CSV table of C-alpha atoms and ligand atoms in Angstrom, one decimal:
chain,number,residue,atom,x,y,z
A,1,MET,CA,21.9,-30.9,6.6
A,2,THR,CA,25.4,-30.9,5.1
A,3,GLU,CA,26.7,-28.3,2.7
A,4,GLY,CA,26.6,-30.8,-0.1
A,5,SER,CA,22.9,-31.7,0.3
A,6,ALA,CA,21.9,-28.0,0.7
A,7,SER,CA,23.1,-27.4,-2.8
A,8,PHE,CA,20.2,-29.5,-4.1
A,9,ASN,CA,17.7,-27.0,-2.8
A,10,PRO,CA,16.2,-24.4,-5.1
A,11,PRO,CA,17.1,-20.8,-4.3
A,12,ARG,CA,15.6,-19.5,-1.1
A,13,GLY,CA,11.9,-18.8,-1.5
A,14,MET,CA,11.6,-20.7,-4.8
A,15,ARG,CA,9.9,-24.0,-5.2
A,16,ASP,CA,10.4,-27.3,-7.0
A,17,PHE,CA,7.3,-29.2,-8.0
A,18,TYR,CA,7.9,-33.0,-8.0
A,19,PRO,CA,5.3,-35.1,-9.8
A,20,GLU,CA,3.4,-35.8,-6.5
A,21,ASP,CA,3.2,-32.0,-6.0
A,22,MET,CA,1.7,-31.4,-9.4
A,23,ALA,CA,-1.6,-33.1,-8.6
A,24,SER,CA,-2.6,-30.4,-6.1
A,25,ARG,CA,-1.2,-27.6,-8.2
A,26,ASN,CA,-3.1,-28.9,-11.3
A,27,ALA,CA,-6.3,-29.1,-9.2
A,28,ILE,CA,-5.9,-25.5,-8.1
A,29,PHE,CA,-5.1,-24.3,-11.6
A,30,GLY,CA,-8.0,-26.4,-12.9
A,31,ALA,CA,-10.5,-24.8,-10.6
A,32,TRP,CA,-9.2,-21.3,-11.6
A,33,ALA,CA,-9.6,-22.1,-15.3
A,34,GLU,CA,-13.0,-23.8,-14.9
A,35,ALA,CA,-14.4,-20.8,-12.9
A,36,SER,CA,-12.9,-18.3,-15.4
A,37,LEU,CA,-14.4,-20.0,-18.4
A,38,ALA,CA,-17.7,-20.5,-16.6
A,39,PHE,CA,-17.9,-16.8,-16.1
A,40,GLY,CA,-16.9,-16.0,-19.7
A,41,PHE,CA,-13.4,-14.6,-19.1
A,42,SER,CA,-10.9,-14.9,-22.0
A,43,ASN,CA,-7.4,-16.2,-21.3
A,44,TYR,CA,-4.3,-14.1,-22.0
A,45,ASP,CA,-0.6,-14.3,-21.2
A,46,SER,CA,2.6,-12.5,-21.3
A,47,CYS,CA,6.3,-13.0,-20.7
A,48,VAL,CA,7.6,-13.2,-17.1
A,49,VAL,CA,10.2,-10.6,-17.9
A,50,GLU,CA,8.8,-7.1,-18.0
A,51,SER,CA,10.4,-3.7,-18.3
A,52,LEU,CA,11.3,-2.3,-14.9
A,53,GLU,CA,9.7,1.0,-15.7
A,54,VAL,CA,6.3,-0.6,-16.4
A,55,LEU,CA,6.5,-2.6,-13.2
A,56,LYS,CA,7.5,0.3,-11.0
A,57,ARG,CA,4.5,2.5,-12.0
A,58,LYS,CA,4.7,4.8,-8.9
A,59,ALA,CA,7.5,4.8,-6.5
A,60,GLY,CA,7.0,4.5,-2.7
A,61,GLU,CA,5.1,1.2,-2.3
A,62,GLU,CA,6.5,-1.9,-0.7
A,63,ILE,CA,6.3,-4.1,-3.9
A,64,VAL,CA,8.7,-1.8,-5.7
A,65,ASP,CA,11.5,-2.7,-3.3
A,66,GLN,CA,10.7,-6.4,-3.8
A,67,ILE,CA,11.2,-6.5,-7.6
A,68,TYR,CA,13.9,-8.9,-8.9
A,69,CYS,CA,15.5,-6.6,-11.5
A,70,PHE,CA,18.5,-6.8,-13.8
A,71,THR,CA,20.1,-5.1,-16.8
A,72,ASP,CA,20.3,-7.1,-20.0
A,73,LYS,CA,23.4,-7.1,-22.3
A,74,SER,CA,22.1,-4.1,-24.2
A,75,GLY,CA,21.6,-2.1,-21.0
A,76,ARG,CA,17.8,-2.5,-20.8
A,77,GLU,CA,16.4,-2.3,-17.3
A,78,LEU,CA,14.3,-5.4,-16.9
A,79,ALA,CA,12.6,-7.3,-14.1
A,80,LEU,CA,10.8,-10.5,-13.3
A,81,ARG,CA,7.2,-9.5,-12.9
A,82,ALA,CA,6.0,-9.1,-9.3
A,83,GLU,CA,2.4,-8.9,-10.3
A,84,MET,CA,0.4,-9.0,-13.5
A,85,THR,CA,-1.6,-5.8,-13.3
A,86,PRO,CA,1.0,-3.4,-14.8
A,87,THR,CA,1.6,-5.8,-17.7
A,88,LEU,CA,-2.2,-6.1,-18.3
A,89,ALA,CA,-2.5,-2.3,-18.3
A,90,ARG,CA,0.4,-2.1,-20.8
A,91,MET,CA,-1.3,-4.7,-23.0
A,92,ILE,CA,-4.6,-2.9,-22.9
A,93,ALA,CA,-2.9,0.4,-23.6
A,94,ALA,CA,-1.2,-1.1,-26.6
A,95,ARG,CA,-4.5,-2.0,-28.2
A,96,GLN,CA,-6.6,0.9,-26.9
A,97,GLY,CA,-9.3,1.9,-29.4
A,98,SER,CA,-9.5,-1.5,-31.0
A,99,LEU,CA,-10.7,-3.5,-27.9
A,100,SER,CA,-14.5,-3.6,-27.3
A,101,LEU,CA,-15.2,-2.8,-23.7
A,102,PRO,CA,-15.9,-4.1,-21.1
A,103,LEU,CA,-13.5,-6.9,-21.5
A,104,LYS,CA,-13.0,-9.8,-19.1
A,105,TRP,CA,-9.6,-11.4,-19.1
A,106,PHE,CA,-7.8,-14.0,-16.9
A,107,THR,CA,-4.4,-15.5,-16.6
A,108,VAL,CA,-2.3,-17.6,-14.3
A,109,ALA,CA,1.0,-15.8,-14.0
A,110,GLN,CA,4.2,-16.8,-12.1
A,111,CYS,CA,5.2,-13.8,-10.1
A,112,PHE,CA,8.4,-13.0,-8.2
A,113,ARG,CA,8.8,-10.8,-5.1
A,114,TYR,CA,11.8,-10.6,-2.8
A,115,GLU,CA,9.6,-10.8,0.3
A,116,ARG,CA,10.3,-11.6,3.9
A,117,MET,CA,9.4,-15.3,4.0
A,118,THR,CA,6.4,-16.0,6.3
A,119,ARG,CA,3.8,-18.7,6.2
A,120,GLY,CA,1.9,-18.3,2.9
A,121,ARG,CA,4.5,-15.9,1.4
A,122,LYS,CA,7.3,-17.1,-0.8
A,123,ARG,CA,9.6,-15.4,-3.3
A,124,GLU,CA,7.8,-17.0,-6.2
A,125,HIS,CA,4.2,-17.9,-6.6
A,126,TYR,CA,1.5,-18.4,-9.2
A,127,GLN,CA,-1.2,-15.9,-9.2
A,128,TRP,CA,-4.6,-16.3,-10.9
A,129,ASN,CA,-5.6,-12.8,-12.2
A,130,LEU,CA,-9.2,-11.9,-13.1
A,131,ASP,CA,-9.7,-8.4,-14.5
A,132,ILE,CA,-12.6,-6.5,-16.0
A,133,ILE,CA,-11.6,-3.4,-18.0
A,134,GLY,CA,-14.0,-0.7,-18.8
A,135,GLU,CA,-17.0,-1.3,-16.5
A,136,PRO,CA,-17.6,1.5,-14.0
A,137,SER,CA,-20.5,-0.1,-12.2
A,138,PRO,CA,-20.0,-2.4,-9.2
A,139,SER,CA,-21.3,-5.3,-11.3
A,140,ALA,CA,-17.5,-5.7,-12.1
A,141,GLU,CA,-16.5,-6.1,-8.5
A,142,ALA,CA,-19.4,-8.5,-7.8
A,143,GLU,CA,-18.5,-10.5,-10.9
A,144,VAL,CA,-14.8,-11.0,-10.1
A,145,ILE,CA,-15.4,-11.8,-6.5
A,146,SER,CA,-18.2,-14.3,-7.4
A,147,CYS,CA,-16.0,-16.0,-9.9
A,148,ALA,CA,-13.2,-16.3,-7.3
A,149,LEU,CA,-15.7,-17.7,-4.8
A,150,ASN,CA,-16.9,-20.2,-7.4
A,151,ALA,CA,-13.3,-21.4,-7.8
A,152,MET,CA,-13.1,-21.7,-4.0
A,153,ARG,CA,-16.3,-23.8,-4.1
A,154,LEU,CA,-14.8,-26.1,-6.7
A,155,LEU,CA,-12.0,-26.7,-4.3
A,156,GLY,CA,-14.4,-27.5,-1.5
A,157,LEU,CA,-14.4,-24.2,0.4
A,158,GLY,CA,-17.5,-22.2,1.2
A,159,LYS,CA,-19.0,-20.0,3.8
A,160,GLU,CA,-17.9,-22.2,6.6
A,161,GLN,CA,-14.3,-21.5,5.7
A,162,VAL,CA,-13.9,-18.2,3.9
A,163,ARG,CA,-14.9,-14.5,4.1
A,164,VAL,CA,-14.3,-11.7,1.7
A,165,ARG,CA,-13.7,-8.4,3.6
A,166,PHE,CA,-14.1,-5.3,1.6
A,167,ASN,CA,-13.7,-1.5,2.0
A,168,SER,CA,-13.7,1.4,-0.5
A,169,ARG,CA,-10.8,3.8,-0.9
A,170,ALA,CA,-13.4,6.3,-2.3
A,171,LEU,CA,-15.4,5.9,0.9
A,172,LEU,CA,-12.2,6.3,3.0
A,173,GLY,CA,-11.4,9.4,1.0
A,174,ASP,CA,-14.8,10.9,1.9
A,175,LEU,CA,-14.3,9.9,5.5
A,176,LEU,CA,-10.9,11.6,5.5
A,177,GLY,CA,-12.4,14.6,3.7
A,178,ALA,CA,-15.1,14.8,6.5
A,179,THR,CA,-12.2,15.1,9.0
A,180,GLY,CA,-10.9,18.1,7.0
A,181,LEU,CA,-7.9,16.3,5.5
A,182,ARG,CA,-6.8,17.7,2.1
A,183,PRO,CA,-7.7,15.3,-0.8
A,184,ASP,CA,-4.0,15.4,-2.1
A,185,LEU,CA,-3.0,13.7,1.2
A,186,HIS,CA,-5.5,10.9,1.1
A,187,GLN,CA,-3.4,8.6,-1.0
A,188,ALA,CA,-0.5,9.1,1.4
A,189,VAL,CA,-2.6,7.9,4.3
A,190,PHE,CA,-3.8,4.7,2.7
A,191,LEU,CA,-0.5,2.8,2.4
A,192,PRO,CA,0.7,3.5,6.0
A,193,LEU,CA,-2.8,2.5,7.4
A,194,ASP,CA,-2.7,-0.7,5.4
A,195,LYS,CA,0.3,-1.7,7.6
A,196,ARG,CA,-1.8,-1.7,10.8
A,197,GLY,CA,-1.2,-4.9,12.6
A,198,LYS,CA,2.1,-5.6,10.6
A,199,VAL,CA,4.1,-2.7,12.1
A,200,SER,CA,3.6,-0.7,15.3
A,201,ASP,CA,1.2,2.3,15.5
A,202,GLU,CA,4.2,4.5,16.4
A,203,GLU,CA,5.9,3.6,13.1
A,204,ILE,CA,2.6,4.2,11.2
A,205,ALA,CA,2.3,7.6,12.9
A,206,SER,CA,5.8,8.5,11.8
A,207,MET,CA,5.0,7.5,8.2
A,208,LEU,CA,1.9,9.6,8.3
A,209,GLN,CA,3.9,12.5,9.7
A,210,LYS,CA,6.4,12.1,6.9
A,211,ALA,CA,3.5,12.2,4.4
A,212,GLY,CA,2.6,15.6,5.7
A,213,LEU,CA,-0.1,15.0,8.3
A,214,ASP,CA,-0.2,17.0,11.5
A,215,GLU,CA,-0.9,15.6,15.0
A,216,LYS,CA,-4.7,16.1,14.7
A,217,SER,CA,-5.0,14.5,11.2
A,218,ILE,CA,-2.9,11.5,12.4
A,219,ARG,CA,-5.3,11.0,15.3
A,220,CYS,CA,-8.3,11.3,12.9
A,221,ALA,CA,-6.7,8.7,10.6
A,222,PHE,CA,-6.4,6.3,13.5
A,223,ASP,CA,-9.9,7.1,14.7
A,224,LEU,CA,-11.3,6.0,11.3
A,225,LEU,CA,-10.0,2.5,11.8
A,226,ALA,CA,-12.2,2.2,14.9
A,227,VAL,CA,-15.3,2.5,12.7
A,228,THR,CA,-16.9,-1.0,12.7
A,229,SER,CA,-19.9,-0.8,10.4
A,230,LEU,CA,-20.9,0.6,7.0
A,231,ASP,CA,-23.8,2.4,8.7
A,232,GLU,CA,-21.4,4.3,10.9
A,233,VAL,CA,-19.4,5.3,7.9
A,234,VAL,CA,-22.5,6.5,6.1
A,235,SER,CA,-23.6,8.5,9.1
A,236,ARG,CA,-20.3,10.3,9.0
A,237,VAL,CA,-20.1,11.0,5.2
A,238,GLY,CA,-23.8,11.2,4.3
A,239,GLU,CA,-26.0,8.9,2.2
A,240,ASP,CA,-25.8,11.1,-0.9
A,241,LYS,CA,-22.1,10.4,-1.7
A,242,PRO,CA,-21.4,8.4,-5.0
A,243,SER,CA,-19.0,6.2,-2.9
A,244,VAL,CA,-21.8,5.2,-0.7
A,245,ALA,CA,-24.2,4.4,-3.6
A,246,HIS,CA,-21.4,2.3,-5.3
A,247,VAL,CA,-20.9,0.2,-2.1
A,248,ARG,CA,-24.7,-0.2,-1.6
A,249,ARG,CA,-25.2,-1.3,-5.2
A,250,PHE,CA,-22.2,-3.7,-4.8
A,251,LEU,CA,-23.8,-5.3,-1.8
A,252,HIS,CA,-27.1,-5.6,-3.7
A,253,ILE,CA,-25.5,-7.3,-6.7
A,254,ILE,CA,-23.3,-9.7,-4.7
A,255,ALA,CA,-26.4,-10.8,-2.8
A,256,ALA,CA,-28.1,-11.6,-6.1
A,257,TYR,CA,-25.1,-13.8,-6.9
A,258,GLY,CA,-25.9,-15.7,-3.6
A,259,PHE,CA,-22.8,-14.6,-1.8
A,260,ALA,CA,-24.3,-12.0,0.7
A,261,ASP,CA,-23.2,-14.2,3.7
A,262,MET,CA,-19.6,-14.5,2.5
A,263,VAL,CA,-18.9,-10.8,2.0
A,264,GLU,CA,-18.6,-8.2,4.8
A,265,PHE,CA,-17.5,-4.6,5.2
A,266,ASN,CA,-14.3,-4.0,7.1
A,267,ILE,CA,-12.6,-0.6,7.4
A,268,SER,CA,-9.2,-2.1,7.9
A,269,VAL,CA,-9.0,-3.6,4.4
A,270,ILE,CA,-7.0,-0.9,2.5
A,271,ARG,CA,-4.5,-2.9,0.4
A,272,GLY,CA,-0.9,-2.2,-0.1
A,273,LEU,CA,-0.9,-1.3,-3.8
A,274,SER,CA,-1.2,2.4,-4.7
A,275,TYR,CA,-3.3,2.1,-7.8
A,276,TYR,CA,-6.6,1.2,-6.2
A,277,THR,CA,-9.2,4.0,-6.2
A,278,GLY,CA,-12.5,2.4,-5.2
A,279,ILE,CA,-13.7,-0.9,-3.6
A,280,VAL,CA,-10.8,-3.0,-2.3
A,281,PHE,CA,-11.2,-6.5,-0.9
A,282,GLU,CA,-9.4,-9.5,0.5
A,283,ALA,CA,-10.5,-13.1,1.2
A,284,PHE,CA,-9.4,-14.8,4.4
A,285,ASP,CA,-9.9,-18.1,6.1
A,286,LEU,CA,-12.4,-17.9,8.9
A,287,LEU,CA,-9.9,-19.2,11.5
A,288,GLY,CA,-7.6,-16.3,10.7
A,289,ASN,CA,-4.6,-18.7,10.4
A,290,PHE,CA,-3.4,-17.4,7.1
A,291,ARG,CA,-2.6,-14.3,5.1
A,292,ALA,CA,-5.0,-13.2,2.4
A,293,ILE,CA,-6.1,-15.9,0.0
A,294,PHE,CA,-6.9,-13.4,-2.7
A,295,GLY,CA,-7.0,-9.6,-3.0
A,296,GLY,CA,-8.0,-7.0,-5.4
A,297,GLY,CA,-10.0,-3.9,-6.1
A,298,ARG,CA,-10.9,-1.1,-8.6
A,299,TYR,CA,-8.2,0.9,-10.2
A,300,ASP,CA,-9.4,4.0,-12.1
A,301,ASN,CA,-6.1,5.6,-13.0
A,302,LEU,CA,-3.6,2.9,-13.8
A,303,LEU,CA,-4.3,2.7,-17.6
A,304,GLY,CA,-4.0,6.5,-17.9
A,305,GLU,CA,-0.8,6.5,-15.8
A,306,ILE,CA,0.8,3.8,-18.0
A,307,GLY,CA,0.1,6.0,-21.1
A,308,GLY,CA,-3.3,4.8,-22.3
A,309,SER,CA,-6.6,6.5,-22.1
A,310,SER,CA,-8.2,6.5,-18.7
A,311,ILE,CA,-10.3,3.4,-18.5
A,312,THR,CA,-11.5,1.9,-15.2
A,313,GLY,CA,-10.4,-1.5,-14.2
A,314,VAL,CA,-11.4,-4.0,-11.5
A,315,GLY,CA,-9.5,-7.2,-10.7
A,316,LEU,CA,-8.0,-9.6,-8.3
A,317,GLY,CA,-5.0,-11.8,-7.7
A,318,PHE,CA,-5.4,-15.2,-6.1
A,319,GLY,CA,-2.2,-17.0,-5.3
A,320,ASP,CA,-1.5,-20.7,-5.2
A,321,VAL,CA,0.5,-20.8,-1.9
A,322,VAL,CA,-2.1,-19.8,0.8
A,323,ILE,CA,-4.9,-21.8,-0.8
A,324,ALA,CA,-2.7,-24.9,-1.0
A,325,GLU,CA,-1.9,-24.6,2.7
A,326,ILE,CA,-5.5,-24.1,3.7
A,327,LEU,CA,-6.6,-27.1,1.7
A,328,ALA,CA,-3.8,-29.2,3.2
A,329,ASP,CA,-4.8,-28.1,6.7
A,330,LEU,CA,-8.4,-29.1,6.1
A,331,GLY,CA,-7.4,-32.4,4.5
A,332,LYS,CA,-8.9,-31.2,1.2
A,333,LEU,CA,-5.8,-31.3,-1.0
A,334,PRO,CA,-6.8,-33.3,-4.1
A,335,ALA,CA,-5.2,-36.6,-4.5
A,336,ASN,CA,-3.2,-37.7,-7.6
A,337,LYS,CA,-5.7,-38.0,-10.4
A,338,THR,CA,-3.3,-38.4,-13.3
A,339,ALA,CA,-2.1,-42.0,-12.7
A,340,PRO,CA,-2.3,-43.9,-15.9
A,341,ASP,CA,-5.3,-46.2,-16.4
A,342,ILE,CA,-3.2,-49.2,-17.3
A,343,ALA,CA,0.4,-50.4,-17.0
A,344,ILE,CA,1.7,-52.8,-19.6
A,345,GLY,CA,4.7,-55.0,-19.0
A,346,PHE,CA,6.4,-57.9,-20.9
A,347,MET,CA,8.7,-60.7,-19.9
A,348,GLN,CA,11.2,-61.0,-22.8
A,349,PRO,CA,12.5,-58.8,-25.7
A,350,GLU,CA,10.4,-60.9,-28.1
A,351,GLN,CA,7.1,-59.6,-26.6
A,352,GLN,CA,8.1,-55.9,-26.8
A,353,ASP,CA,6.5,-55.3,-30.2
A,354,VAL,CA,3.2,-56.8,-29.2
A,355,ALA,CA,3.2,-54.7,-26.0
A,356,ILE,CA,3.9,-51.6,-28.0
A,357,ARG,CA,1.0,-52.4,-30.4
A,358,MET,CA,-1.3,-52.9,-27.5
A,359,ALA,CA,-0.3,-49.6,-25.9
A,360,CYS,CA,-0.7,-47.8,-29.2
A,361,ARG,CA,-4.2,-49.2,-29.6
A,362,LEU,CA,-5.3,-48.3,-26.1
A,363,ARG,CA,-3.9,-44.8,-26.4
A,364,VAL,CA,-5.9,-44.3,-29.6
A,365,GLU,CA,-9.0,-45.3,-27.6
A,366,GLY,CA,-8.1,-42.5,-25.1
A,367,LYS,CA,-6.6,-44.6,-22.3
A,368,ARG,CA,-3.6,-43.5,-20.4
A,369,VAL,CA,-1.0,-46.2,-20.7
A,370,ASP,CA,2.3,-46.7,-19.0
A,371,LEU,CA,4.3,-49.0,-21.2
A,372,ALA,CA,7.4,-50.8,-19.8
A,373,LEU,CA,10.6,-49.8,-21.6
A,374,ARG,CA,12.4,-53.1,-21.0
A,375,PRO,CA,11.6,-56.7,-20.1
A,376,GLU,CA,11.0,-57.4,-16.4
A,377,LYS,CA,10.0,-60.2,-14.1
A,378,ALA,CA,6.3,-60.5,-13.4
A,379,LYS,CA,6.8,-60.0,-9.7
A,380,HIS,CA,8.7,-56.8,-10.3
A,381,PHE,CA,6.2,-55.5,-12.8
A,382,PHE,CA,3.1,-56.1,-10.5
A,383,SER,CA,4.8,-54.6,-7.5
A,384,ARG,CA,5.7,-51.5,-9.5
A,385,ALA,CA,2.2,-51.3,-10.9
A,386,GLY,CA,0.6,-51.7,-7.5
A,387,SER,CA,2.8,-49.0,-5.9
A,388,GLN,CA,2.0,-46.4,-8.5
A,389,ALA,CA,-1.8,-46.7,-8.2
A,390,PHE,CA,-2.5,-47.7,-11.8
A,391,HIS,CA,-6.1,-49.0,-12.2
A,392,GLU,CA,-5.2,-52.0,-14.3
A,393,ALA,CA,-2.1,-54.0,-15.2
A,394,ALA,CA,-1.4,-56.3,-18.2
A,395,TYR,CA,1.7,-58.5,-18.3
A,396,ILE,CA,2.6,-60.2,-21.6
A,397,GLY,CA,4.7,-63.4,-21.5
A,398,PRO,CA,5.6,-65.8,-24.4
A,399,ASP,CA,2.4,-67.9,-23.9
A,400,ASP,CA,0.2,-64.8,-24.1
A,401,ALA,CA,1.9,-63.7,-27.3
A,402,ALA,CA,1.4,-67.2,-28.8
A,403,ARG,CA,-2.2,-67.4,-27.7
A,404,GLY,CA,-3.0,-63.8,-28.9
A,405,THR,CA,-4.6,-62.7,-25.7
A,406,VAL,CA,-3.5,-61.2,-22.4
A,407,ARG,CA,-5.1,-61.1,-18.9
A,408,VAL,CA,-5.7,-57.6,-17.7
A,409,LYS,CA,-5.8,-57.3,-13.9
A,410,ASP,CA,-7.9,-54.8,-12.0
A,411,LEU,CA,-5.5,-53.9,-9.2
A,412,ALA,CA,-8.2,-52.7,-6.8
A,413,THR,CA,-10.7,-55.6,-7.1
A,414,ARG,CA,-8.1,-58.2,-8.1
A,415,THR,CA,-10.5,-59.4,-10.9
A,416,GLU,CA,-9.3,-60.2,-14.4
A,417,ARG,CA,-10.5,-59.8,-18.0
A,418,GLU,CA,-9.1,-61.1,-21.3
A,419,LEU,CA,-8.0,-58.7,-24.0
A,420,PRO,CA,-7.0,-59.8,-27.6
A,421,LEU,CA,-3.5,-58.7,-28.5
B,1,HAM,P1,-1.6,-8.8,-4.1
B,1,HAM,O1,-2.5,-8.6,-2.9
B,1,HAM,O2,-0.3,-8.2,-4.0
B,1,HAM,O3,-2.4,-8.2,-5.3
B,1,HAM,O4,-1.5,-10.3,-4.4
B,1,HAM,C1,-2.7,-11.1,-4.7
B,1,HAM,C2,-2.5,-12.5,-4.1
B,1,HAM,O5,-1.4,-13.1,-4.6
B,1,HAM,C3,-2.4,-12.5,-2.6
B,1,HAM,O6,-3.7,-12.5,-1.9
B,1,HAM,C4,-1.8,-13.9,-2.4
B,1,HAM,O7,-2.7,-14.9,-2.6
B,1,HAM,C5,-0.8,-13.9,-3.6
B,1,HAM,N1,0.5,-13.5,-3.2
B,1,HAM,C6,1.1,-12.2,-3.3
B,1,HAM,N2,2.3,-12.2,-2.9
B,1,HAM,C7,2.7,-13.5,-2.6
B,1,HAM,C8,3.9,-14.2,-2.1
B,1,HAM,N3,5.0,-13.5,-1.9
B,1,HAM,N4,3.8,-15.5,-1.9
B,1,HAM,C9,2.7,-16.2,-2.1
B,1,HAM,N5,1.5,-15.6,-2.6
B,1,HAM,C10,1.5,-14.3,-2.8
B,1,HAM,C11,-1.9,-8.1,-6.6
B,1,HAM,O8,-0.8,-8.6,-6.9
B,1,HAM,C12,-2.7,-7.3,-7.5
B,1,HAM,N6,-2.0,-7.1,-8.7
B,1,HAM,C13,-4.0,-8.1,-7.8
B,1,HAM,C14,-4.9,-7.5,-8.8
B,1,HAM,C15,-5.2,-7.9,-10.0
B,1,HAM,N7,-5.5,-6.3,-8.6
B,1,HAM,C16,-6.2,-6.0,-9.7
B,1,HAM,N8,-6.0,-7.0,-10.5
């Protein structure tokens, strides 16, 4: 590629959406909206520019280093949002007291992260966010996961393709407690352990050491990741812990939704964001070819930390990049559905008025009409109409205008019908 042509590319990690790309994007957004509304979530939105302070919440996690930030002309520290959750927390805090809880909100937010580019990770993506604020029971986790799996189903993916793996930071805390690790160090253990598989165990050990863990605690932390089943966890922490009851109840409820066979416990799901306090989860393709399709969890302290009263939240983010790649891999990316129903062309300037009137009438009837903007030869019109996958085509010449009717061709069956002009 020459220097000149490279300048037509969007900035690295950003995407252009040409009309042919919009069909699949709209299908994904459509499935998200349909599932949200079917589950009774209300739509909300906000500006892509957020105050840096709100986005940063707590220092020390990877996402903070990935924020695109800038100072405006008045010296305000601003940023392009990297995720929606801090903004949602700010919006809830601003109306605390006047909102009736629990509330269920959804949005599709464009997010920006200066990430290392890998398959499924870009520097800009759209993220469907589903959140339930003010519901302490695991009905909230089951509801958001079921809603996301419903959207997945609308896109043609089910138990043959996808699994949701979950864990609980509360349960992990109890496990760490059982090894004798001080509660104030638990949080510092989660984020390094989440990096398992992405960075070497030596690096993780050194992060844990920096967080204040001694040799023995570091060994214990790694040992925990070898636990494979929920029963094993329960045998270590005891059945009477609230964290165990929460997970058991979650499994019961998700089974009632009919998703028991798509949800499984996995100790290695910890998540990289610091605000999660309870159940955390991530959805993956069964072949293991891609990074997480969606991820989320329960956050008990975020609203309090942002300045509101402490209300519990549960939510997830579901990006458009990985799901589009999976659908493309499986040949399930939806085809262009937005091609107009009918193309109308005309031979000479004298037939333009009648063509416009015909288009106006059909549009009032609810048809999608592509009206030619200038006269053209019949051959050119029909080849254009054929190549753009219109269903029907009507070409108006002087004889048609004089007769007051036009022949409408069905481009698939090659049959014709007469329409009065
Ligand atoms: P997250 O795991 O950082 O969570 O992102 C959620 C999803 O967004 C990922 O599973 C992935 O689909 C998509 N995603 C994230 N980063 C990128 C990227 N660089 N390129 C493409 N896709 C990406 C959150 O953001 C939480 N705020 C989710 C949440 C909502 N938790 C509670 N409520």
